[in-house]
Short mmCIF file of C-alpha atoms and ligand atoms in Angstrom, two decimals:
data_model
loop_
_atom_site.label_atom_id
_atom_site.label_comp_id
_atom_site.label_asym_id
_atom_site.label_seq_id
_atom_site.Cartn_x
_atom_site.Cartn_y
_atom_site.Cartn_z
CA MET A 1 24.37 20.04 147.33
CA SER A 2 21.32 19.11 149.08
CA SER A 3 19.77 15.59 149.18
CA GLU A 4 16.66 16.62 147.17
CA ILE A 5 18.53 16.90 143.98
CA PRO A 6 17.55 13.92 141.81
CA GLN A 7 20.22 11.49 141.15
CA LEU A 8 22.37 12.20 138.27
CA HIS A 9 23.56 9.57 135.99
CA ILE A 10 26.83 10.42 134.10
CA PHE A 11 28.86 8.50 131.46
CA PHE A 12 32.75 8.79 131.53
CA PHE A 13 34.45 7.72 128.24
CA PRO A 14 38.22 8.02 128.23
CA PHE A 15 40.67 7.41 125.46
CA MET A 16 42.41 4.31 125.80
CA ALA A 17 45.74 5.38 127.25
CA HIS A 18 46.67 5.44 131.04
CA GLY A 19 47.18 9.21 131.05
CA HIS A 20 43.50 9.57 130.08
CA MET A 21 41.98 6.58 131.79
CA ILE A 22 43.57 7.22 135.26
CA PRO A 23 42.30 10.77 135.63
CA ILE A 24 38.80 9.89 134.20
CA ALA A 25 38.46 7.05 136.66
CA ASP A 26 39.24 9.37 139.36
CA MET A 27 36.96 11.73 138.07
CA ALA A 28 34.10 9.28 137.95
CA LYS A 29 34.97 8.29 141.70
CA LEU A 30 34.79 12.04 142.68
CA PHE A 31 31.33 12.40 141.01
CA GLY A 32 30.23 9.09 142.76
CA THR A 33 31.30 10.36 146.08
CA ARG A 34 28.80 13.36 145.73
CA GLY A 35 26.03 10.78 145.08
CA VAL A 36 26.11 10.62 141.14
CA LYS A 37 25.58 7.30 139.48
CA THR A 38 28.69 6.80 137.37
CA SER A 39 29.32 4.60 134.39
CA LEU A 40 32.81 4.12 132.93
CA ILE A 41 32.92 2.89 129.09
CA THR A 42 35.77 1.02 127.66
CA THR A 43 36.65 -1.83 125.62
CA PRO A 44 37.25 -5.55 126.74
CA SER A 45 41.01 -5.55 126.87
CA ASN A 46 40.94 -2.18 128.87
CA ALA A 47 38.13 -3.33 131.42
CA PRO A 48 40.46 -4.96 133.81
CA LEU A 49 42.37 -1.76 134.25
CA PHE A 50 39.09 -0.40 135.75
CA SER A 51 37.94 -3.28 137.74
CA LYS A 52 39.81 -2.49 141.04
CA THR A 53 38.67 1.20 140.84
CA ILE A 54 35.09 -0.18 140.38
CA GLN A 55 35.42 -2.68 143.23
CA ARG A 56 36.91 -0.08 145.75
CA SER A 57 34.37 2.39 144.83
CA LYS A 58 31.53 -0.34 145.62
CA ASP A 59 33.25 -0.97 148.87
CA LEU A 60 33.16 2.95 149.58
CA GLY A 61 29.33 2.87 148.57
CA ILE A 62 29.86 4.72 145.35
CA GLN A 63 27.54 3.68 142.53
CA MET A 64 29.87 2.91 139.69
CA ASP A 65 29.63 0.42 136.85
CA LEU A 66 31.37 -0.62 133.67
CA LYS A 67 30.01 -0.67 130.17
CA ILE A 68 32.05 -2.49 127.82
CA ILE A 69 31.96 -2.07 124.01
CA LYS A 70 33.53 -4.02 121.46
CA PHE A 71 36.94 -2.59 119.94
CA PRO A 72 36.92 -3.11 116.08
CA TYR A 73 40.51 -4.34 115.90
CA VAL A 74 39.66 -6.73 113.07
CA GLU A 75 38.07 -3.88 111.02
CA ALA A 76 40.95 -1.69 111.71
CA GLY A 77 43.49 -4.20 110.92
CA LEU A 78 44.95 -4.44 114.48
CA PRO A 79 46.19 -7.33 116.25
CA GLU A 80 43.86 -8.78 118.96
CA GLY A 81 44.04 -7.00 122.20
CA CYS A 82 45.77 -3.90 120.63
CA GLU A 83 43.20 -1.65 122.56
CA ASN A 84 45.50 0.77 124.36
CA VAL A 85 48.36 3.17 123.63
CA ASP A 86 50.30 1.09 125.98
CA ALA A 87 50.35 -1.99 123.43
CA ILE A 88 51.54 0.33 120.47
CA THR A 89 54.19 1.98 122.42
CA THR A 90 55.70 -0.92 124.58
CA GLY A 91 58.94 -1.97 122.70
CA VAL A 92 58.47 0.73 119.90
CA THR A 93 59.23 -0.82 116.53
CA THR A 94 59.00 0.47 112.87
CA THR A 95 55.27 -0.65 112.73
CA SER A 96 54.21 1.52 115.64
CA LYS A 97 53.39 4.52 113.68
CA ASP A 98 51.37 2.46 111.34
CA MET A 99 49.50 0.85 114.32
CA ALA A 100 48.97 4.32 115.84
CA ILE A 101 47.18 5.45 112.62
CA LYS A 102 44.96 2.14 112.79
CA PHE A 103 44.33 2.73 116.28
CA LEU A 104 43.08 6.29 115.76
CA LYS A 105 40.76 4.99 112.91
CA ALA A 106 39.58 2.24 115.14
CA THR A 107 38.53 4.59 117.93
CA ALA A 108 36.25 6.50 115.34
CA MET A 109 34.39 3.29 114.90
CA LEU A 110 33.36 3.48 118.60
CA LYS A 111 30.66 6.04 117.78
CA GLU A 112 28.01 3.54 116.93
CA PRO A 113 28.21 1.31 120.07
CA LEU A 114 28.36 4.51 122.09
CA GLU A 115 25.40 5.73 120.64
CA GLN A 116 23.61 2.41 121.43
CA LEU A 117 24.62 2.86 125.01
CA LEU A 118 23.28 6.31 125.07
CA ARG A 119 20.04 5.22 123.60
CA GLU A 120 19.67 2.32 126.02
CA CYS A 121 20.83 4.42 129.36
CA LYS A 122 19.85 7.95 128.58
CA PRO A 123 22.50 9.36 130.99
CA ASP A 124 22.40 12.94 132.08
CA CYS A 125 25.55 13.86 130.77
CA LEU A 126 28.58 12.31 128.69
CA VAL A 127 32.24 13.22 129.75
CA ALA A 128 34.05 12.07 126.71
CA ASP A 129 37.76 12.45 125.81
CA VAL A 130 38.99 15.15 123.58
CA PHE A 131 40.11 12.46 121.25
CA PHE A 132 36.61 11.48 120.51
CA PRO A 133 35.41 14.47 118.41
CA TRP A 134 32.37 12.63 117.30
CA ALA A 135 31.04 12.03 120.85
CA THR A 136 29.41 15.54 120.91
CA ASP A 137 27.08 14.68 118.00
CA ALA A 138 26.50 11.21 119.47
CA ALA A 139 25.11 12.83 122.79
CA ALA A 140 23.35 15.61 120.97
CA LYS A 141 21.10 12.98 119.09
CA PHE A 142 19.71 12.03 122.29
CA GLY A 143 19.66 15.61 124.04
CA ILE A 144 22.59 14.71 126.35
CA PRO A 145 25.23 17.50 127.10
CA ARG A 146 28.74 16.32 126.40
CA LEU A 147 31.57 17.64 128.55
CA VAL A 148 35.15 17.54 127.03
CA PHE A 149 38.05 16.06 128.94
CA HIS A 150 41.38 17.21 127.48
CA GLY A 151 43.61 15.77 130.10
CA ILE A 152 45.69 19.06 130.10
CA ASN A 153 45.84 22.34 132.15
CA PHE A 154 44.67 25.86 131.41
CA PHE A 155 48.16 26.79 130.57
CA SER A 156 48.54 24.30 127.74
CA LEU A 157 44.87 24.91 126.51
CA CYS A 158 45.74 28.59 126.17
CA THR A 159 49.09 28.22 124.68
CA THR A 160 47.73 25.81 122.06
CA ALA A 161 44.98 28.47 121.19
CA CYS A 162 47.44 31.41 121.12
CA MET A 163 49.88 29.39 118.85
CA THR A 164 46.78 28.44 116.45
CA ILE A 165 45.54 31.95 116.30
CA TYR A 166 48.82 34.00 116.00
CA GLU A 167 51.24 31.38 114.57
CA PRO A 168 54.50 33.12 115.86
CA HIS A 169 56.57 29.98 114.76
CA LYS A 170 56.11 31.10 111.32
CA GLN A 171 57.92 34.50 111.98
CA VAL A 172 61.10 32.96 113.23
CA SER A 173 64.13 32.23 110.85
CA SER A 174 65.27 29.02 112.52
CA ASP A 175 63.89 26.16 114.69
CA ALA A 176 66.02 27.09 117.54
CA GLU A 177 65.08 30.94 117.68
CA PRO A 178 62.92 31.58 120.63
CA PHE A 179 59.59 33.40 120.21
CA VAL A 180 57.22 34.77 122.70
CA VAL A 181 53.77 33.27 122.44
CA PRO A 182 51.64 36.28 121.61
CA GLY A 183 48.54 37.10 123.71
CA LEU A 184 49.46 34.45 126.47
CA PRO A 185 49.91 35.99 129.86
CA GLY A 186 53.50 35.76 131.14
CA ASP A 187 55.83 36.24 128.14
CA ILE A 188 56.25 32.46 127.71
CA LYS A 189 59.06 31.59 125.14
CA LEU A 190 59.13 28.56 123.03
CA THR A 191 61.30 27.37 120.02
CA ARG A 192 59.88 25.77 116.85
CA LYS A 193 61.68 22.62 117.90
CA GLN A 194 59.68 22.34 121.04
CA LEU A 195 56.32 22.22 119.13
CA PRO A 196 54.44 19.08 117.99
CA ASP A 197 55.04 18.17 114.35
CA PHE A 198 51.38 18.78 113.52
CA MET A 199 51.64 22.28 114.56
CA LYS A 200 54.50 22.94 112.35
CA SER A 201 53.18 21.39 109.34
CA ASN A 202 50.31 22.30 106.90
CA GLU A 203 49.90 18.59 105.79
CA GLU A 204 46.60 17.30 106.49
CA THR A 205 46.87 13.80 108.22
CA ASP A 206 44.18 11.67 110.06
CA PHE A 207 45.56 13.15 113.19
CA THR A 208 45.22 16.77 112.30
CA LYS A 209 41.88 16.13 110.86
CA MET A 210 40.88 14.67 114.33
CA LEU A 211 42.13 17.68 116.01
CA LYS A 212 40.44 20.01 113.81
CA ASP A 213 37.22 18.05 114.38
CA SER A 214 37.70 18.07 118.04
CA LYS A 215 38.04 21.86 118.21
CA GLU A 216 34.87 22.23 116.46
CA ALA A 217 33.14 19.47 118.59
CA GLU A 218 34.48 21.36 121.81
CA LEU A 219 32.82 24.55 120.66
CA ASN A 220 29.63 22.75 120.29
CA SER A 221 29.82 20.84 123.41
CA TYR A 222 28.46 21.75 126.96
CA GLY A 223 32.10 22.72 127.94
CA VAL A 224 35.22 21.48 129.37
CA VAL A 225 36.34 19.99 132.59
CA VAL A 226 39.90 20.39 133.67
CA ASN A 227 42.21 18.51 136.01
CA SER A 228 43.66 21.64 137.63
CA PHE A 229 42.92 24.01 140.50
CA TYR A 230 42.57 27.91 140.13
CA GLU A 231 45.14 28.99 142.40
CA LEU A 232 47.79 27.16 140.41
CA GLU A 233 47.11 28.99 137.13
CA PRO A 234 44.75 31.83 137.71
CA ALA A 235 46.03 33.97 134.78
CA TYR A 236 45.51 31.16 132.37
CA ALA A 237 42.12 29.85 133.87
CA ASP A 238 40.76 33.62 133.51
CA TYR A 239 42.30 33.68 129.96
CA TYR A 240 40.70 30.60 128.85
CA ARG A 241 37.24 31.69 130.09
CA ASN A 242 37.21 35.36 129.72
CA VAL A 243 39.59 35.97 126.70
CA LEU A 244 39.10 32.72 124.70
CA GLY A 245 35.30 32.60 125.87
CA ARG A 246 35.26 28.88 126.76
CA ARG A 247 32.88 27.34 129.44
CA ALA A 248 35.18 25.27 131.63
CA TRP A 249 34.99 23.81 135.16
CA HIS A 250 38.35 23.11 137.25
CA ILE A 251 37.74 20.22 139.45
CA GLY A 252 41.36 18.96 140.37
CA PRO A 253 43.82 17.78 141.38
CA LEU A 254 41.67 14.56 140.63
CA SER A 255 44.26 12.40 142.27
CA LEU A 256 43.26 13.52 145.65
CA CYS A 257 40.05 11.78 145.44
CA ASN A 258 42.22 8.60 146.35
CA LYS A 259 42.18 8.77 150.32
CA ASN A 260 44.07 5.70 151.35
CA VAL A 261 47.02 3.67 150.62
CA GLU A 262 45.13 0.96 148.60
CA ASP A 263 43.42 3.54 146.39
CA LYS A 264 46.63 5.44 145.72
CA ALA A 265 48.57 2.30 144.92
CA PHE A 266 46.15 0.87 142.51
CA ARG A 267 46.01 3.57 139.85
CA GLY A 268 46.34 2.45 136.27
CA LYS A 269 48.26 -0.76 135.94
CA GLN A 270 49.07 -3.26 138.70
CA ALA A 271 52.30 -1.98 140.48
CA SER A 272 55.35 -3.92 139.82
CA ILE A 273 56.38 -3.67 143.34
CA ASP A 274 54.38 -4.31 146.51
CA GLU A 275 53.14 -0.92 147.98
CA ASN A 276 54.12 -2.03 151.41
CA GLU A 277 57.69 -2.94 150.23
CA CYS A 278 57.86 0.18 148.60
CA LEU A 279 56.79 2.27 151.66
CA LYS A 280 58.99 0.38 153.91
CA TRP A 281 62.01 1.28 151.76
CA LEU A 282 61.01 4.94 151.78
CA ASN A 283 60.22 4.90 155.53
CA SER A 284 63.88 3.98 155.98
CA LYS A 285 64.94 7.23 154.38
CA LYS A 286 65.31 10.74 155.65
CA PRO A 287 62.66 13.58 154.56
CA ASN A 288 63.42 15.12 151.06
CA SER A 289 66.29 12.74 150.52
CA VAL A 290 65.08 10.59 147.79
CA VAL A 291 64.80 11.46 144.10
CA TYR A 292 61.82 9.97 142.09
CA ILE A 293 62.38 9.34 138.43
CA CYS A 294 59.47 8.30 136.10
CA PHE A 295 58.75 9.19 132.51
CA GLY A 296 54.92 8.18 132.50
CA SER A 297 53.20 5.43 130.79
CA VAL A 298 54.02 5.95 127.11
CA ALA A 299 57.53 7.27 126.72
CA ASN A 300 60.31 4.71 125.86
CA PHE A 301 64.06 5.40 126.09
CA ASN A 302 66.76 3.38 124.23
CA SER A 303 69.44 1.53 126.30
CA ASP A 304 71.97 4.22 125.69
CA GLN A 305 69.69 6.94 127.15
CA LEU A 306 68.92 4.62 130.12
CA MET A 307 72.49 3.72 130.74
CA GLU A 308 73.12 7.66 130.82
CA ILE A 309 70.45 8.22 133.35
CA ALA A 310 71.94 5.61 135.78
CA ILE A 311 75.50 7.14 135.43
CA GLY A 312 74.07 10.61 136.04
CA LEU A 313 72.06 9.39 138.92
CA GLU A 314 75.07 7.62 140.63
CA ALA A 315 77.16 10.84 140.14
CA SER A 316 74.48 12.90 141.68
CA GLU A 317 75.02 10.87 144.92
CA GLN A 318 71.24 11.10 145.66
CA GLU A 319 69.17 8.19 146.85
CA PHE A 320 66.50 7.40 144.21
CA ILE A 321 63.51 5.31 143.09
CA TRP A 322 63.82 4.92 139.12
CA VAL A 323 60.95 3.43 137.33
CA VAL A 324 61.86 1.96 134.10
CA ARG A 325 59.31 0.91 131.52
CA LYS A 326 60.28 -2.63 130.65
CA ASP A 327 57.84 -5.42 129.95
CA LYS A 328 58.36 -9.01 130.82
CA LYS A 329 59.80 -9.92 127.52
CA ASP A 330 62.46 -7.19 127.86
CA GLN A 331 63.28 -8.38 131.34
CA GLU A 332 64.45 -11.79 130.16
CA GLU A 333 66.77 -10.02 127.83
CA LYS A 334 70.27 -9.12 128.86
CA GLU A 335 69.92 -5.96 130.67
CA ASP A 336 72.40 -3.90 128.61
CA TRP A 337 71.11 -0.54 129.92
CA LEU A 338 72.75 -0.63 133.45
CA PRO A 339 76.43 -0.01 133.86
CA GLU A 340 78.41 -2.98 135.19
CA GLY A 341 77.65 -3.73 138.96
CA PHE A 342 75.17 -0.82 139.06
CA GLU A 343 72.69 -2.51 141.10
CA LYS A 344 75.08 -4.03 143.68
CA ARG A 345 76.63 -0.64 144.24
CA MET A 346 73.29 1.04 144.59
CA GLU A 347 71.95 -1.43 147.08
CA GLY A 348 69.99 0.07 149.72
CA LYS A 349 70.51 3.59 148.14
CA GLY A 350 68.48 3.34 145.02
CA LEU A 351 65.41 1.19 144.09
CA ILE A 352 64.82 0.41 140.28
CA ILE A 353 61.10 -0.47 139.65
CA ARG A 354 60.67 -2.29 136.22
CA GLY A 355 57.32 -1.66 134.88
CA TRP A 356 54.67 0.22 136.96
CA ALA A 357 55.04 2.04 140.01
CA PRO A 358 52.57 3.19 142.86
CA GLN A 359 53.37 6.70 141.66
CA VAL A 360 51.04 8.98 143.90
CA LEU A 361 51.86 6.79 146.96
CA ILE A 362 55.61 7.43 146.30
CA LEU A 363 55.38 11.03 145.37
CA GLU A 364 53.45 11.73 148.70
CA HIS A 365 55.92 10.34 150.86
CA GLU A 366 57.90 12.70 152.96
CA ALA A 367 61.16 10.96 151.99
CA VAL A 368 60.73 12.13 148.46
CA GLY A 369 62.31 15.42 147.57
CA GLY A 370 62.42 15.67 144.02
CA PHE A 371 60.91 14.28 140.88
CA VAL A 372 62.51 13.93 137.42
CA THR A 373 59.41 13.93 135.15
CA HIS A 374 58.54 13.89 131.38
CA CYS A 375 55.94 16.68 132.32
CA GLY A 376 52.74 14.64 131.65
CA TRP A 377 50.21 16.84 132.98
CA ASN A 378 48.92 13.98 135.29
CA SER A 379 52.52 13.42 136.66
CA THR A 380 53.22 17.18 136.73
CA LEU A 381 50.08 17.83 138.68
CA GLU A 382 50.76 14.92 141.21
CA GLY A 383 54.23 16.44 141.67
CA VAL A 384 52.59 19.78 142.47
CA THR A 385 50.14 18.21 144.87
CA ALA A 386 52.93 16.30 146.66
CA GLY A 387 54.84 19.44 147.01
CA VAL A 388 58.14 18.35 145.26
CA PRO A 389 60.41 20.36 143.07
CA MET A 390 60.81 18.87 139.49
CA VAL A 391 63.35 18.25 136.89
CA ALA A 392 61.48 18.91 133.69
CA TRP A 393 62.44 16.43 130.80
CA PRO A 394 59.68 16.84 128.15
CA ILE A 395 59.41 14.48 125.47
CA SER A 396 56.24 14.71 123.38
CA ALA A 397 52.56 15.83 123.36
CA GLU A 398 52.12 19.30 125.29
CA GLN A 399 54.89 18.28 127.63
CA PHE A 400 57.24 21.24 126.61
CA TYR A 401 54.36 23.67 127.58
CA ASN A 402 54.29 22.07 131.04
CA GLU A 403 57.93 22.40 131.25
CA LYS A 404 57.48 26.15 130.89
CA LEU A 405 54.68 26.30 133.33
CA VAL A 406 56.77 24.31 135.95
CA THR A 407 60.17 26.30 135.26
CA GLN A 408 59.10 29.90 134.15
CA VAL A 409 55.76 30.28 135.72
CA LEU A 410 55.58 28.45 138.88
CA LYS A 411 59.34 28.27 139.52
CA ILE A 412 59.46 24.96 141.14
CA GLY A 413 61.76 23.13 138.75
CA VAL A 414 64.65 23.20 136.42
CA SER A 415 64.88 22.09 132.92
CA VAL A 416 67.19 19.24 132.08
CA GLY A 417 67.73 20.85 128.90
CA VAL A 418 65.71 18.88 126.14
CA GLN A 419 65.21 21.07 123.04
CA GLN A 420 63.48 18.67 120.52
CA TRP A 421 59.85 17.50 120.62
CA ALA A 422 59.58 13.76 119.70
CA ARG A 423 56.76 11.53 118.42
CA LEU A 424 56.26 9.00 120.91
CA VAL A 425 55.93 6.04 118.45
CA GLU A 426 59.38 6.88 117.03
CA LEU A 427 61.87 6.89 120.03
CA VAL A 428 63.81 9.91 118.98
CA GLY A 429 63.92 12.29 121.80
CA ASP A 430 67.05 14.41 122.29
CA PHE A 431 69.72 12.44 124.10
CA VAL A 432 70.49 13.91 127.57
CA LYS A 433 73.92 13.58 128.79
CA ARG A 434 75.06 12.34 132.21
CA ASP A 435 76.52 15.76 133.24
CA ALA A 436 73.06 17.47 132.67
CA ILE A 437 71.20 14.80 134.50
CA GLU A 438 73.48 14.92 137.42
CA LYS A 439 73.43 18.61 137.49
CA ALA A 440 69.58 18.82 137.39
CA VAL A 441 69.18 16.28 140.02
CA LYS A 442 71.40 18.12 142.18
CA GLU A 443 69.70 21.46 141.56
CA VAL A 444 66.24 20.13 142.80
CA MET A 445 67.61 18.01 145.59
CA VAL A 446 70.39 20.09 147.49
CA GLY A 447 71.39 23.66 148.12
CA ASP A 448 69.43 27.08 148.77
CA ARG A 449 67.77 27.15 145.30
CA ALA A 450 66.39 23.67 145.86
CA GLU A 451 65.07 24.66 149.35
CA GLU A 452 63.45 27.82 147.71
CA MET A 453 61.77 25.69 145.14
CA ARG A 454 60.84 23.08 147.47
CA SER A 455 59.14 25.57 149.75
CA ARG A 456 57.17 27.19 146.91
CA ALA A 457 56.03 23.76 145.69
CA LYS A 458 54.88 22.75 149.38
CA GLU A 459 52.87 25.82 149.33
CA LEU A 460 51.37 24.97 146.07
CA GLY A 461 50.71 21.44 147.43
CA GLU A 462 48.81 22.84 150.31
CA MET A 463 46.72 25.10 148.02
CA ALA A 464 45.98 21.90 145.75
CA ARG A 465 44.65 20.14 149.06
CA ARG A 466 42.57 23.25 150.04
CA ALA A 467 41.06 23.60 146.53
CA VAL A 468 39.45 20.30 147.03
CA GLU A 469 38.22 20.65 150.47
CA LYS A 470 34.60 22.22 151.37
CA GLU A 471 34.69 26.00 150.10
CA GLY A 472 37.84 25.41 148.19
CA SER A 473 38.03 26.55 144.45
CA SER A 474 37.69 23.03 142.88
CA TYR A 475 34.97 21.99 145.25
CA SER A 476 32.94 25.21 144.37
CA ASP A 477 33.35 24.85 140.79
CA PHE A 478 32.56 21.32 141.04
CA ASN A 479 29.42 22.11 142.85
CA ALA A 480 28.52 24.66 140.09
CA LEU A 481 28.64 22.00 137.53
CA LEU A 482 26.63 19.45 139.58
CA GLU A 483 23.95 22.08 140.14
CA GLU A 484 23.82 23.23 136.52
CA LEU A 485 23.53 19.51 135.33
CA SER A 486 20.93 18.92 137.92
CA LEU A 487 18.78 21.96 136.86
CA ARG A 488 18.93 20.80 133.34
CA ARG A 489 17.52 17.77 134.34
CA ASN A 490 14.56 19.19 136.29
N1 LIG B 501 51.63 6.26 136.28
C1 LIG B 501 51.85 5.36 137.53
N2 LIG B 501 52.90 4.56 137.53
C2 LIG B 501 53.95 4.46 136.53
C3 LIG B 501 53.80 5.30 135.56
C4 LIG B 501 52.72 6.18 135.27
O1 LIG B 501 50.91 5.46 138.37
O2 LIG B 501 54.76 3.61 136.69
C5 LIG B 501 50.65 7.01 136.43
C6 LIG B 501 50.91 8.53 136.72
O3 LIG B 501 50.72 8.59 138.18
C7 LIG B 501 49.93 9.39 135.95
C8 LIG B 501 49.77 8.55 134.62
O4 LIG B 501 50.24 7.29 135.05
O5 LIG B 501 48.80 9.54 136.64
C9 LIG B 501 50.71 9.13 133.59
O6 LIG B 501 50.04 10.26 133.06
P1 LIG B 501 50.93 11.43 132.46
O7 LIG B 501 49.87 12.53 131.99
O8 LIG B 501 51.79 12.02 133.49
O9 LIG B 501 51.84 10.95 131.33
P2 LIG B 501 51.54 9.82 130.15
O10 LIG B 501 51.70 8.54 130.57
O11 LIG B 501 50.11 10.44 129.50
O12 LIG B 501 52.49 10.27 129.20
#
């Protein structure tokens, strides 16, 4: 891009969940490094989650600011400060489902304050989350192009589309009978059990209505930005564009815009461990000897499942870093989720992080040789980028699709064997037994198969890095997008 191109100003508006806010903050940073003026939009309680990113970006000479809009928690009947999916899913209770519905309603009320901001600032583009279907209309009112960010990959975008068009799940006789997703390259097999509830039912809910609206809004939008790189899933990137006819730009892996330790350590929440302490621990370990276990920012397990993980891990005889999503209140309670004497026995061998881990920093360390993941797309792509084989333990959302990508298409991971999709606000995932955990961990850490998967994963990790370098596929697509937006402006 030449310096004659007038400076663009772009708004970035993520859904209030870490899995959306983190990649969009990275995206804003990426645009900022190319001279674009960027504004992140969020609500008061979420603002501190961006303050570090903004400060660091300013230090790097990136023009980034934060625009805060009021969250209508009173109007939506939510408790004060309940402005993030985190608040609904920490310590899931019977009211969580009700809160999730109210939360969704509250987000729809953000259209007006967004329009106010668009009117005032007239940015050149609005990148808004897929969960804000009304953002396309809001932007159109001011002649501003709206880009959609789904937070998922081409594979899942295509799978969702093919499932909706062909409805193969309606032709099987039981929930456990596998079917091939028609139209989708690669003979991808799924079962009805692995599909989200809303896909199986014909009932219209607030959530299905929002999804329907967002599909329409996407078709009317300027296009889609995807956190992925072409070489990772060429068949699906092509299918999305050429067969489904969508306009899309792949610009990932977005996490790679974080170049130094501090940037990598401060994504999302404040880590519950000092990054240097964490690195010191990892530095004392041999290459590929540590398995990292983390289930993202939303999923919760009950004490029985945590206990089973602990026993399975100990039996696998692998060194580990295990992130357990427990808030302070939980920590004060008796820890009934660890076997007697577990931490003493694991001293020096295993590290439990209670709360938030500096994930990218950990994954990229050469000591880490495997990743047990819930297959959230950010985590999965971070695992790919770090070149580590994975144990796929999908829980919800489109995570079962990502499991298929990792195990069947990329062949860089094994399934732990979960069969049943679960709602995040209900805590009802499949219970995975210790033997399955032990077996899957060993499969990605030791033996010939692990080595094969690791070498494939490493190759993909290198491709990921090349994709974002000059002339790389993501770099070029990003350039094309910037040029289009600049031309629109002239
Ligand atoms: N993450 C992190 N530390 C944690 C848990 C999660 O840094 O302790 C980050 C992780 O690196 C990823 C994001 O949070 O970028 C989680 O997104 P993902 O799509 O994997 O899962 P979700 O949280 O949306 O289920």
